[in-house]
Amino acid sequence: MSGGEGNKGRRIAVIGVSSLLLVAMVVAVAVQNGSNDDSKKSSHVASNMKAVKTLCHPAEYKEECEETLIEYSAGNTTDPKELIKIAFNVTISKIGDKLKETDLLHEVEKDPRTKLALDTCKQLMDLSIGELTRSLEGLGEFDLIKMDKILTNLKVWLSGAITYQDTCLDGFENTTSEAGSKMKELLTTSMHMSSNALSIITEFADTFSNLNVTKLFGRRQLLQDSEVPSWVDHRRFLHAVSFKHKPNVTVALDGSGDFKSINESLQKVPENNRQPFVIYIKEGVYHEYVEVTKKMEHVVFIGDGGKKTRITGNKNFIDGINTYRTATVAIQGDYFVAINMGFENSAGPEKHQAVALRVQGDKSIFYNCSMDGYQDTLYVHTMRQFYRDCTISGTIDFVFGNALSVFQNCTFVVRKPMKNQQCIVTAQGRKELQQPSGIVIQGGSIVSDPVFYPVRFDHKSFLARPWKNFSRTVIMDTFIDDLIHSDGYLPWQTEEGASGMDTCFYAEYHNTGPGSDKSKRVHWAGIWNLNSKAAHWFSPAKFFHGHDWIEVTGIPFFAGIPEHHRHKKTLLNW
């Protein structure tokens, strides 16, 4: 193909995608007749309204979407990209306005638990603004070759923005003041607009995925231009967790390192860090509450083993702290990696919600780590997360949240609960149908703790319950022991009754063990059977483009599902 023909082909392709942009949106303004300026203006406004209606078509809250875009665009554009930018900017502005009102509520509030909930809301709303802002910046990177990854990023970040706002409202459960209802009222518009933005981007992503981009540009160019993480020059830097690369700092309780506390070591992470900052944490029990902030990117914790290097705390709900703030360790910075580390909340089952580890950093990885607690041990809050060869223990909802999380070859240990309590392994919190989130368990096992084993049949144990309406959990190639009740799943009980059974997405694929028998599972509309092709969509490669950011670290990683399962013919009931 000559250069001229290549450029022509590229132009045609771009025109083709532009015409499909955001569901066959009207990008080009119709040919305008007449020379009258008023007529031209009227025609342009009509085109703007048509463009807005087309853009807002997939939105859940169409009226708000249309009214906002017509008001703030002032009828001046039909460019879908500019209209989306307007929607993002307005949403960011409205959340910012509500932050000021939150401050006012905080000043007059007397109830300590409610004051803490309001303070938590401020942090979560800031995080939500951050995700909307980088989504807005991501719009400026529209490149046809990288479009799939760009759209994936946008969906993940917008989902995070929605989850942060929803978590703000969750913090008011069991509070006595009216602040919770006021916050819900304050956030209604911004949550609707965030939801609309996600629906629009998802619709475009679905449309784009139907294009055969490889045919347009060729496989080689697509591979050459694929996104590469910023630490690719350090690929395999861990190399089976060896210390060929000297840690940047060492933490040791006995004074033999650079610091005695982990929090002190984190102060050495450079601003705008773009390379792995390795913190070696020597064997010991570290009694501190650790936060890897949003500004601390590419941080790596390497310990001496999940049972040897442990970070422990005991904050809990019963003592007056909301679930979000009980975390012993909180990870907000992107590209975080933990290897051979232990995270614990030692509050005990009688203290109810008590988080050992909360993760919000995008593209976070945990390898050969342990997370120990009882209720709400591991909070997979938002963004993309990968867990390999980890052990997670607990009683009630001990893996919960709304991230895109994959657990590969991990062991889930159900511990002995209090009298009359039931045990639930997961409680996934997907609030919106368009959110790309879910908990995927691939390989590994679900077993009883040795202390629980003799009395495991005295308490019913379940795989999951739907924390939010569109809860999604998929369990594949996993050994499920006999402690799991034949029902498999438990409804979520609210004041209005049970919920989530018809709208959740729960699936089990090619599992083994006495607890894996699906013949007596509950008959909910939300229980699905997957064939091998459908199961493949929940593999790390498809679910969150794991090969782009996991392999380069040297962490063991399997991108798909075992090949020998592909020939199986099972029904796909969706």
Coordinates of C-alpha atoms in Angstrom, one line a residue:
M1 CA 0.0 0.0 0.0
S2 CA 1.4 3.4 -0.9
G3 CA 1.6 6.3 1.5
G4 CA -1.2 8.1 -0.1
E5 CA -3.4 5.1 0.0
G6 CA -2.5 4.5 3.6
N7 CA -3.4 8.0 4.6
K8 CA -6.6 7.8 2.7
G9 CA -7.5 4.5 4.5
R10 CA -6.8 6.0 7.8
R11 CA -9.0 9.0 7.0
I12 CA -11.8 6.8 6.0
A13 CA -11.4 4.7 9.2
V14 CA -11.5 7.8 11.3
I15 CA -14.6 9.1 9.5
G16 CA -16.2 5.7 10.0
V17 CA -15.5 5.7 13.8
S18 CA -16.5 9.4 14.1
S19 CA -19.9 8.6 12.5
L20 CA -20.4 5.8 15.0
L21 CA -19.1 7.9 17.9
L22 CA -21.5 7.6 20.8
V23 CA -24.1 5.5 19.1
A24 CA -24.4 6.9 15.6
M25 CA -24.5 10.4 16.9
V26 CA -25.1 13.2 14.5
V27 CA -21.7 14.8 14.3
A28 CA -22.0 16.6 11.0
V29 CA -24.5 19.4 10.9
A30 CA -27.0 19.1 8.1
V31 CA -26.5 21.3 5.0
Q32 CA -28.0 24.6 5.9
N33 CA -30.3 26.4 3.4
G34 CA -30.9 30.1 3.2
S35 CA -28.6 33.0 4.0
N36 CA -30.5 34.4 6.9
D37 CA -28.4 34.5 10.1
D38 CA -31.4 33.8 12.3
S39 CA -32.2 30.8 10.1
K40 CA -28.6 29.5 10.5
K41 CA -28.7 30.0 14.2
S42 CA -32.0 28.2 14.5
S43 CA -30.7 25.4 12.5
H44 CA -27.6 25.1 14.6
V45 CA -29.6 25.1 17.8
A46 CA -31.8 22.3 16.4
S47 CA -28.7 20.3 15.4
N48 CA -27.3 20.8 19.0
M49 CA -30.5 19.6 20.5
K50 CA -30.5 16.5 18.2
A51 CA -26.9 15.8 19.1
V52 CA -27.7 16.1 22.8
K53 CA -30.7 13.8 22.6
T54 CA -28.6 11.2 20.7
L55 CA -25.8 11.5 23.2
C56 CA -28.1 11.2 26.2
H57 CA -30.1 8.3 24.7
P58 CA -28.3 5.5 26.7
A59 CA -28.4 7.6 29.9
E60 CA -30.4 6.3 32.9
Y61 CA -31.5 9.9 33.7
K62 CA -32.1 11.2 30.2
E63 CA -34.0 14.4 31.2
E64 CA -31.2 15.6 33.5
C65 CA -28.6 14.7 30.9
E66 CA -30.4 16.7 28.1
E67 CA -31.3 19.7 30.3
T68 CA -27.7 20.0 31.6
L69 CA -26.1 19.8 28.2
I70 CA -28.5 22.1 26.4
E71 CA -28.1 24.7 29.2
Y72 CA -24.3 24.6 29.5
S73 CA -23.5 24.1 25.8
A74 CA -25.8 27.0 24.9
G75 CA -26.6 25.4 21.6
N76 CA -23.1 26.0 20.4
T77 CA -21.7 22.6 19.6
T78 CA -22.7 19.2 18.1
D79 CA -19.2 17.7 18.8
P80 CA -19.9 14.7 21.1
K81 CA -16.4 14.9 22.7
E82 CA -17.1 18.5 23.7
L83 CA -20.5 17.7 25.0
I84 CA -19.1 14.9 27.2
K85 CA -16.4 17.3 28.4
I86 CA -19.2 19.7 29.4
A87 CA -21.0 17.0 31.3
F88 CA -17.9 16.0 33.2
N89 CA -17.0 19.6 34.0
V90 CA -20.6 20.3 35.3
T91 CA -20.5 17.2 37.4
I92 CA -17.1 18.1 38.9
S93 CA -18.4 21.6 39.6
K94 CA -21.6 20.4 41.3
I95 CA -19.7 18.0 43.6
G96 CA -17.3 20.8 44.5
D97 CA -20.3 23.0 45.4
K98 CA -21.7 20.2 47.6
L99 CA -18.4 19.9 49.4
K100 CA -18.9 23.4 50.8
E101 CA -22.4 22.5 52.0
T102 CA -20.9 19.4 53.6
D103 CA -18.6 21.7 55.6
L104 CA -21.6 23.6 56.9
L105 CA -23.3 20.3 58.0
H106 CA -20.2 19.2 59.8
E107 CA -20.0 22.5 61.7
V108 CA -23.5 22.2 63.2
E109 CA -23.6 18.4 63.7
K110 CA -23.3 17.1 67.3
D111 CA -23.4 13.3 66.9
P112 CA -19.8 11.9 66.8
R113 CA -20.6 9.1 64.4
T114 CA -22.4 11.4 62.0
K115 CA -19.5 14.0 62.2
L116 CA -17.1 11.2 61.2
A117 CA -19.4 10.2 58.3
L118 CA -19.4 13.8 57.1
D119 CA -15.6 14.0 57.4
T120 CA -15.4 10.7 55.4
C121 CA -17.7 12.1 52.8
K122 CA -15.3 15.0 52.2
Q123 CA -12.5 12.6 51.5
L124 CA -14.6 10.5 49.2
M125 CA -16.0 13.4 47.3
D126 CA -12.5 14.7 46.7
L127 CA -11.6 11.2 45.4
S128 CA -14.7 11.3 43.2
I129 CA -13.7 14.6 41.7
G130 CA -10.2 13.2 41.1
E131 CA -11.6 10.3 39.1
L132 CA -13.9 12.5 37.0
T133 CA -11.0 14.9 36.4
R134 CA -8.7 12.2 35.0
S135 CA -11.6 10.9 33.0
L136 CA -11.9 14.3 31.5
E137 CA -8.2 14.4 30.8
G138 CA -8.5 10.9 29.3
L139 CA -11.0 12.3 26.7
G140 CA -8.2 14.4 25.4
E141 CA -6.2 11.3 24.5
F142 CA -8.7 9.9 22.0
D143 CA -6.6 7.9 19.6
L144 CA -8.2 5.3 17.4
I145 CA -5.4 2.8 17.9
K146 CA -5.6 3.0 21.7
M147 CA -9.3 3.5 21.9
D148 CA -10.1 0.2 23.6
K149 CA -7.8 0.9 26.5
I150 CA -8.8 4.5 26.7
L151 CA -12.5 3.5 27.0
T152 CA -11.6 0.8 29.5
N153 CA -9.8 3.4 31.7
L154 CA -12.8 5.8 31.5
K155 CA -15.2 3.1 32.5
V156 CA -13.1 2.1 35.5
W157 CA -12.5 5.7 36.7
L158 CA -16.1 6.8 36.2
S159 CA -17.2 3.7 38.1
G160 CA -14.9 4.7 40.9
A161 CA -16.4 8.2 41.0
I162 CA -19.8 6.7 41.4
T163 CA -18.7 4.2 44.1
Y164 CA -17.0 7.0 46.1
Q165 CA -20.2 9.0 46.2
D166 CA -22.2 5.9 47.1
T167 CA -19.8 5.0 49.9
C168 CA -20.2 8.5 51.3
L169 CA -23.9 7.7 51.8
D170 CA -23.2 4.3 53.2
G171 CA -21.3 6.0 56.1
F172 CA -24.6 7.3 57.5
E173 CA -26.1 3.9 58.1
N174 CA -26.9 3.5 61.8
T175 CA -26.5 7.2 62.5
T176 CA -29.3 9.1 64.3
S177 CA -29.2 12.5 62.7
E178 CA -30.8 13.8 59.5
A179 CA -27.5 14.5 57.9
G180 CA -27.6 11.2 55.9
S181 CA -30.8 12.2 54.1
K182 CA -29.5 15.7 53.5
M183 CA -26.3 14.3 52.0
K184 CA -28.4 12.0 49.8
E185 CA -30.3 15.0 48.6
L186 CA -27.1 17.0 48.0
L187 CA -25.5 14.2 46.0
T188 CA -28.5 13.1 43.9
T189 CA -27.8 15.3 40.9
S190 CA -24.0 14.6 40.8
M191 CA -24.6 10.9 41.2
H192 CA -27.2 10.9 38.3
M193 CA -24.8 12.9 36.1
S194 CA -21.9 10.5 37.0
S195 CA -24.2 7.6 36.1
N196 CA -25.1 9.2 32.8
A197 CA -21.5 9.7 31.9
L198 CA -20.7 6.1 32.5
S199 CA -23.7 4.9 30.5
I200 CA -22.6 7.1 27.5
I201 CA -19.0 5.9 27.6
T202 CA -20.2 2.3 28.0
E203 CA -22.5 2.6 25.0
F204 CA -19.6 4.0 22.9
A205 CA -17.3 1.3 24.1
D206 CA -19.8 -1.4 23.1
T207 CA -20.2 0.3 19.7
F208 CA -16.5 0.5 19.2
S209 CA -15.9 -3.1 20.2
N210 CA -18.1 -4.2 17.2
L211 CA -15.6 -2.5 14.8
N212 CA -12.9 -4.7 13.4
V213 CA -10.1 -2.3 14.2
T214 CA -7.4 -4.9 13.4
K215 CA -8.7 -5.0 9.8
L216 CA -8.5 -1.2 9.6
F217 CA -4.9 -0.8 10.8
G218 CA -3.3 -4.2 10.9
R219 CA -2.4 -6.4 14.0
R220 CA 1.3 -5.3 14.0
Q221 CA 0.6 -1.6 14.4
L222 CA -1.9 -2.3 17.1
L223 CA 0.6 -4.3 19.0
Q224 CA 3.3 -1.7 18.5
D225 CA 1.1 1.1 19.8
S226 CA -0.3 -0.7 22.8
E227 CA -0.2 0.9 26.2
V228 CA 2.8 0.1 28.2
P229 CA 3.0 0.8 32.0
S230 CA 5.5 3.5 33.0
W231 CA 7.8 1.1 34.8
V232 CA 8.4 -1.1 31.7
D233 CA 12.1 -0.3 31.8
H234 CA 12.1 -2.2 35.1
R235 CA 10.3 -5.3 33.7
R236 CA 10.9 -8.4 35.8
F237 CA 12.5 -6.1 38.4
L238 CA 11.3 -8.4 41.1
H239 CA 12.3 -11.6 39.3
A240 CA 10.7 -14.1 41.5
V241 CA 11.0 -11.7 44.5
S242 CA 14.7 -11.6 44.5
F243 CA 16.7 -8.6 45.8
K244 CA 18.7 -8.0 42.7
H245 CA 17.4 -4.5 42.9
K246 CA 18.3 -2.8 46.2
P247 CA 15.3 -1.5 48.1
N248 CA 15.0 2.3 48.2
V249 CA 14.5 2.2 51.9
T250 CA 14.4 -0.5 54.6
V251 CA 12.0 -0.6 57.6
A252 CA 13.0 -2.6 60.7
L253 CA 11.6 -2.5 64.2
D254 CA 15.0 -3.3 65.7
G255 CA 16.6 -0.2 64.2
S256 CA 18.7 -2.1 61.6
G257 CA 17.0 -0.3 58.7
D258 CA 16.5 3.3 57.6
F259 CA 13.2 3.6 59.6
K260 CA 11.4 1.9 62.4
S261 CA 7.9 2.7 61.0
I262 CA 6.3 2.2 57.6
N263 CA 4.7 5.6 57.7
E264 CA 8.0 7.3 58.1
S265 CA 9.4 5.4 55.1
L266 CA 6.4 6.5 52.9
Q267 CA 7.5 10.1 53.4
K268 CA 10.5 9.4 51.2
V269 CA 8.3 8.5 48.1
P270 CA 9.2 11.2 45.6
E271 CA 6.4 13.5 44.3
N272 CA 5.1 12.5 40.8
N273 CA 7.0 9.2 41.2
R274 CA 7.1 7.1 38.0
Q275 CA 9.4 4.3 38.9
P276 CA 9.0 1.5 41.5
F277 CA 9.8 2.8 45.0
V278 CA 10.7 -0.4 46.9
I279 CA 10.2 -0.4 50.6
Y280 CA 11.6 -3.6 52.3
I281 CA 9.8 -4.2 55.5
K282 CA 11.7 -6.7 57.8
E283 CA 10.0 -9.3 59.9
G284 CA 8.0 -7.9 62.8
V285 CA 4.5 -6.9 63.9
Y286 CA 3.9 -3.3 63.0
H287 CA 1.2 -1.6 65.1
E288 CA 0.4 1.3 62.9
Y289 CA -2.3 2.6 60.6
V290 CA -0.8 3.0 57.1
E291 CA -2.1 5.0 54.2
V292 CA -0.5 5.0 50.8
T293 CA -2.0 8.3 49.6
K294 CA -3.2 9.1 46.1
K295 CA 0.0 11.0 45.4
M296 CA 2.2 8.0 46.2
E297 CA 2.3 6.0 43.0
H298 CA 4.4 2.9 42.1
V299 CA 5.0 2.0 45.8
V300 CA 6.2 -1.5 46.4
F301 CA 6.0 -3.2 49.9
I302 CA 8.2 -6.3 50.2
G303 CA 8.1 -8.2 53.5
D304 CA 9.5 -11.5 54.8
G305 CA 6.2 -13.4 54.6
G306 CA 2.6 -13.0 55.3
K307 CA 2.9 -14.4 58.8
K308 CA 6.3 -12.7 59.5
T309 CA 5.9 -9.1 58.3
R310 CA 2.5 -8.0 59.6
I311 CA 0.7 -4.6 59.9
T312 CA -2.0 -4.8 62.5
G313 CA -4.7 -2.6 64.0
N314 CA -8.1 -3.0 65.7
K315 CA -10.4 -0.1 64.6
N316 CA -14.0 -1.3 64.3
F317 CA -17.6 -0.3 63.9
I318 CA -18.7 -1.1 67.5
D319 CA -16.3 1.4 68.9
G320 CA -17.9 4.2 66.8
I321 CA -15.9 4.2 63.5
N322 CA -17.6 3.8 60.2
T323 CA -16.5 0.8 58.1
Y324 CA -14.5 2.8 55.6
R325 CA -12.3 4.3 58.3
T326 CA -11.6 1.1 60.2
A327 CA -8.9 -0.1 57.7
T328 CA -5.5 -0.9 59.2
V329 CA -3.9 -0.3 55.8
A330 CA -5.4 1.9 53.0
I331 CA -4.0 1.9 49.5
Q332 CA -5.0 4.9 47.3
G333 CA -1.9 5.3 45.1
D334 CA -1.9 3.7 41.7
Y335 CA 0.4 0.9 40.6
F336 CA 0.9 -0.4 44.2
V337 CA 2.5 -3.8 44.7
A338 CA 2.7 -5.8 47.9
I339 CA 4.8 -9.0 48.2
N340 CA 5.1 -11.3 51.2
M341 CA 3.1 -9.0 53.4
G342 CA 0.5 -9.6 56.2
F343 CA -2.4 -7.2 56.9
E344 CA -4.6 -7.7 59.9
N345 CA -7.5 -6.3 61.9
S346 CA -7.5 -7.9 65.3
A347 CA -10.7 -6.4 66.6
G348 CA -12.5 -9.8 66.7
P349 CA -15.9 -11.0 65.6
E350 CA -17.7 -9.2 68.4
K351 CA -16.7 -5.8 67.0
H352 CA -18.5 -6.4 63.7
Q353 CA -17.1 -4.4 60.7
A354 CA -13.3 -4.2 61.0
V355 CA -11.2 -3.8 57.8
A356 CA -7.7 -5.1 57.6
L357 CA -6.9 -3.7 54.1
R358 CA -8.8 -1.2 51.9
V359 CA -7.6 -0.9 48.3
Q360 CA -8.5 2.0 45.9
G361 CA -5.3 2.3 43.9
D362 CA -5.7 1.5 40.2
K363 CA -3.8 -1.5 39.0
S364 CA -2.8 -2.7 42.4
I365 CA -1.2 -6.1 42.9
F366 CA -0.8 -8.4 45.9
Y367 CA 1.4 -11.5 45.7
N368 CA 1.8 -14.1 48.4
C369 CA 0.1 -11.9 51.0
S370 CA -2.3 -12.6 53.9
M371 CA -5.3 -10.5 55.0
D372 CA -6.7 -11.6 58.3
G373 CA -9.8 -10.4 60.2
Y374 CA -13.4 -11.4 60.8
Q375 CA -16.2 -9.2 59.3
D376 CA -15.2 -7.1 56.3
T377 CA -11.5 -8.2 56.2
L378 CA -10.6 -7.1 52.7
Y379 CA -12.3 -4.0 51.2
V380 CA -11.7 -4.2 47.4
H381 CA -13.2 -0.7 47.1
T382 CA -12.6 0.6 43.6
M383 CA -10.4 0.4 40.5
R384 CA -8.4 -2.6 39.1
Q385 CA -6.9 -5.1 41.6
F386 CA -5.0 -8.4 41.2
Y387 CA -4.4 -10.9 44.0
R388 CA -2.1 -13.9 43.4
D389 CA -1.3 -16.8 45.9
C390 CA -2.9 -14.8 48.8
T391 CA -4.7 -16.0 51.9
I392 CA -7.8 -14.1 53.0
S393 CA -9.6 -15.1 56.3
G394 CA -12.8 -13.9 57.9
T395 CA -16.4 -14.6 58.7
I396 CA -19.0 -12.2 57.3
D397 CA -18.6 -10.6 53.9
F398 CA -14.9 -10.8 54.3
V399 CA -14.1 -9.9 50.7
F400 CA -16.4 -6.9 49.8
G401 CA -16.4 -3.8 47.6
N402 CA -16.8 -2.7 44.0
A403 CA -13.5 -3.0 42.3
L404 CA -12.6 -5.0 39.3
S405 CA -10.8 -7.6 41.4
V406 CA -9.3 -11.0 40.3
F407 CA -8.1 -13.5 42.8
Q408 CA -5.8 -16.1 41.2
N409 CA -4.8 -19.2 43.2
C410 CA -5.9 -17.6 46.5
T411 CA -7.1 -19.4 49.6
F412 CA -10.3 -18.1 51.3
V413 CA -10.4 -19.3 54.9
V414 CA -13.7 -19.1 56.7
R415 CA -13.2 -18.5 60.5
K416 CA -15.4 -19.4 63.4
P417 CA -18.1 -16.7 63.9
M418 CA -20.0 -15.7 66.9
K419 CA -23.0 -17.8 68.1
N420 CA -26.0 -17.5 65.7
Q421 CA -23.9 -15.9 63.0
Q422 CA -23.7 -17.1 59.4
C423 CA -20.5 -16.8 57.2
I424 CA -20.4 -15.2 53.8
V425 CA -17.2 -15.2 51.7
T426 CA -18.0 -12.2 49.4
A427 CA -20.4 -9.3 49.2
Q428 CA -19.8 -7.5 45.9
G429 CA -21.2 -4.0 45.7
R430 CA -21.9 -3.1 42.1
K431 CA -24.6 -0.4 42.3
E432 CA -25.1 0.4 38.6
L433 CA -25.6 -2.1 35.8
Q434 CA -23.0 -0.3 33.6
Q435 CA -20.2 -0.5 36.1
P436 CA -17.5 -2.9 34.9
S437 CA -16.7 -4.2 38.4
G438 CA -16.9 -7.6 39.9
I439 CA -15.2 -10.2 42.1
V440 CA -13.6 -13.0 40.1
I441 CA -12.1 -16.0 42.0
Q442 CA -10.0 -18.1 39.7
G443 CA -8.3 -21.1 41.0
G444 CA -7.4 -21.6 44.7
S445 CA -9.8 -22.8 47.4
I446 CA -12.5 -22.0 49.8
V447 CA -12.0 -23.9 53.1
S448 CA -12.5 -23.9 56.9
D449 CA -10.1 -22.5 59.4
P450 CA -8.9 -25.4 61.6
V451 CA -10.7 -23.9 64.7
F452 CA -13.9 -23.6 62.7
Y453 CA -13.6 -27.0 61.0
P454 CA -15.1 -29.2 63.9
V455 CA -18.2 -26.9 64.2
R456 CA -18.5 -25.8 60.5
F457 CA -21.9 -27.4 60.1
D458 CA -23.3 -25.5 63.2
H459 CA -23.1 -22.3 61.1
K460 CA -24.3 -21.9 57.5
S461 CA -21.6 -20.6 55.1
F462 CA -22.3 -19.1 51.7
L463 CA -20.3 -18.0 48.7
A464 CA -21.9 -14.6 48.3
R465 CA -24.7 -12.2 49.1
P466 CA -25.7 -9.2 46.9
W467 CA -24.6 -6.1 48.9
K468 CA -25.9 -3.8 46.0
N469 CA -28.5 -4.5 43.4
F470 CA -26.1 -5.5 40.6
S471 CA -23.7 -7.5 42.7
R472 CA -21.4 -9.6 40.4
T473 CA -19.2 -12.5 41.5
V474 CA -17.8 -15.3 39.3
I475 CA -16.0 -18.3 40.8
M476 CA -14.0 -20.5 38.4
D477 CA -11.7 -23.5 38.6
T478 CA -11.8 -23.3 42.4
F479 CA -11.9 -26.0 45.1
I480 CA -15.0 -25.5 47.3
D481 CA -15.0 -27.6 50.5
D482 CA -18.0 -29.0 52.3
L483 CA -18.6 -26.0 54.6
I484 CA -20.5 -24.1 51.8
H485 CA -24.2 -24.6 52.2
S486 CA -26.0 -26.2 49.2
D487 CA -28.0 -23.0 48.6
G488 CA -24.7 -21.3 47.7
Y489 CA -26.0 -17.8 48.1
L490 CA -27.8 -15.7 50.7
P491 CA -30.2 -12.8 50.0
W492 CA -29.4 -9.3 51.3
Q493 CA -31.9 -8.4 54.0
T494 CA -33.0 -4.8 54.3
E495 CA -35.9 -3.1 56.2
E496 CA -37.9 -3.5 53.0
G497 CA -37.1 -7.2 52.8
A498 CA -34.7 -9.3 50.7
S499 CA -33.1 -7.7 47.7
G500 CA -30.6 -8.4 44.9
M501 CA -31.7 -11.9 43.9
D502 CA -33.0 -11.0 40.5
T503 CA -30.5 -8.4 39.4
C504 CA -27.2 -9.9 40.7
F505 CA -24.9 -11.8 38.4
Y506 CA -23.5 -14.9 40.2
A507 CA -21.8 -17.7 38.3
E508 CA -19.8 -20.8 39.0
Y509 CA -17.7 -22.4 36.3
H510 CA -15.8 -25.7 36.5
N511 CA -15.3 -25.8 40.2
T512 CA -14.4 -28.9 42.2
G513 CA -14.9 -30.2 45.8
P514 CA -17.9 -31.2 47.9
G515 CA -19.3 -27.7 48.1
S516 CA -19.2 -27.1 44.3
D517 CA -22.4 -29.1 43.5
K518 CA -24.7 -26.7 41.8
S519 CA -27.8 -29.0 41.7
K520 CA -29.3 -27.5 44.9
R521 CA -28.3 -23.9 44.5
V522 CA -31.0 -21.2 45.0
H523 CA -33.2 -20.6 42.0
W524 CA -32.7 -16.8 41.5
A525 CA -32.9 -15.0 38.2
G526 CA -29.5 -13.7 39.0
I527 CA -27.8 -17.1 39.0
W528 CA -26.1 -17.8 35.6
N529 CA -24.6 -20.7 33.8
L530 CA -21.5 -19.9 31.7
N531 CA -20.1 -21.7 28.7
S532 CA -16.3 -21.5 28.1
K533 CA -16.6 -18.5 25.8
A534 CA -18.5 -16.5 28.4
A535 CA -16.2 -17.6 31.2
H536 CA -13.3 -16.3 29.2
W537 CA -14.7 -12.7 29.5
F538 CA -14.0 -12.9 33.2
S539 CA -10.3 -13.9 32.8
P540 CA -7.8 -11.2 33.7
A541 CA -6.9 -10.6 30.0
K542 CA -10.5 -9.7 29.1
F543 CA -11.8 -8.5 32.4
F544 CA -9.3 -5.7 33.0
H545 CA -6.5 -6.0 30.4
G546 CA -4.3 -7.6 33.0
H547 CA -1.5 -8.5 30.6
D548 CA -0.8 -4.8 30.2
W549 CA 0.1 -4.1 33.8
I550 CA 0.7 -7.4 35.6
E551 CA 3.2 -9.3 33.5
V552 CA 5.8 -6.6 33.4
T553 CA 6.2 -6.8 37.2
G554 CA 7.3 -10.5 37.1
I555 CA 4.4 -11.5 39.4
P556 CA 3.1 -15.0 38.4
F557 CA 0.1 -14.5 36.2
F558 CA -2.2 -16.5 34.0
A559 CA -4.1 -14.3 31.5
G560 CA -6.9 -16.6 30.4
I561 CA -8.8 -19.8 31.5
P562 CA -7.3 -23.3 31.1
E563 CA -7.3 -24.4 27.5
H564 CA -8.7 -27.8 28.2
H565 CA -12.0 -26.3 29.4
R566 CA -12.7 -24.5 26.1
H567 CA -14.3 -27.5 24.5
K568 CA -17.0 -28.0 27.1
K569 CA -20.5 -27.3 26.0
T570 CA -22.6 -25.7 28.8
L571 CA -25.5 -23.4 28.5
L572 CA -25.1 -19.6 28.5
N573 CA -28.3 -18.3 30.0
W574 CA -27.8 -14.6 29.6

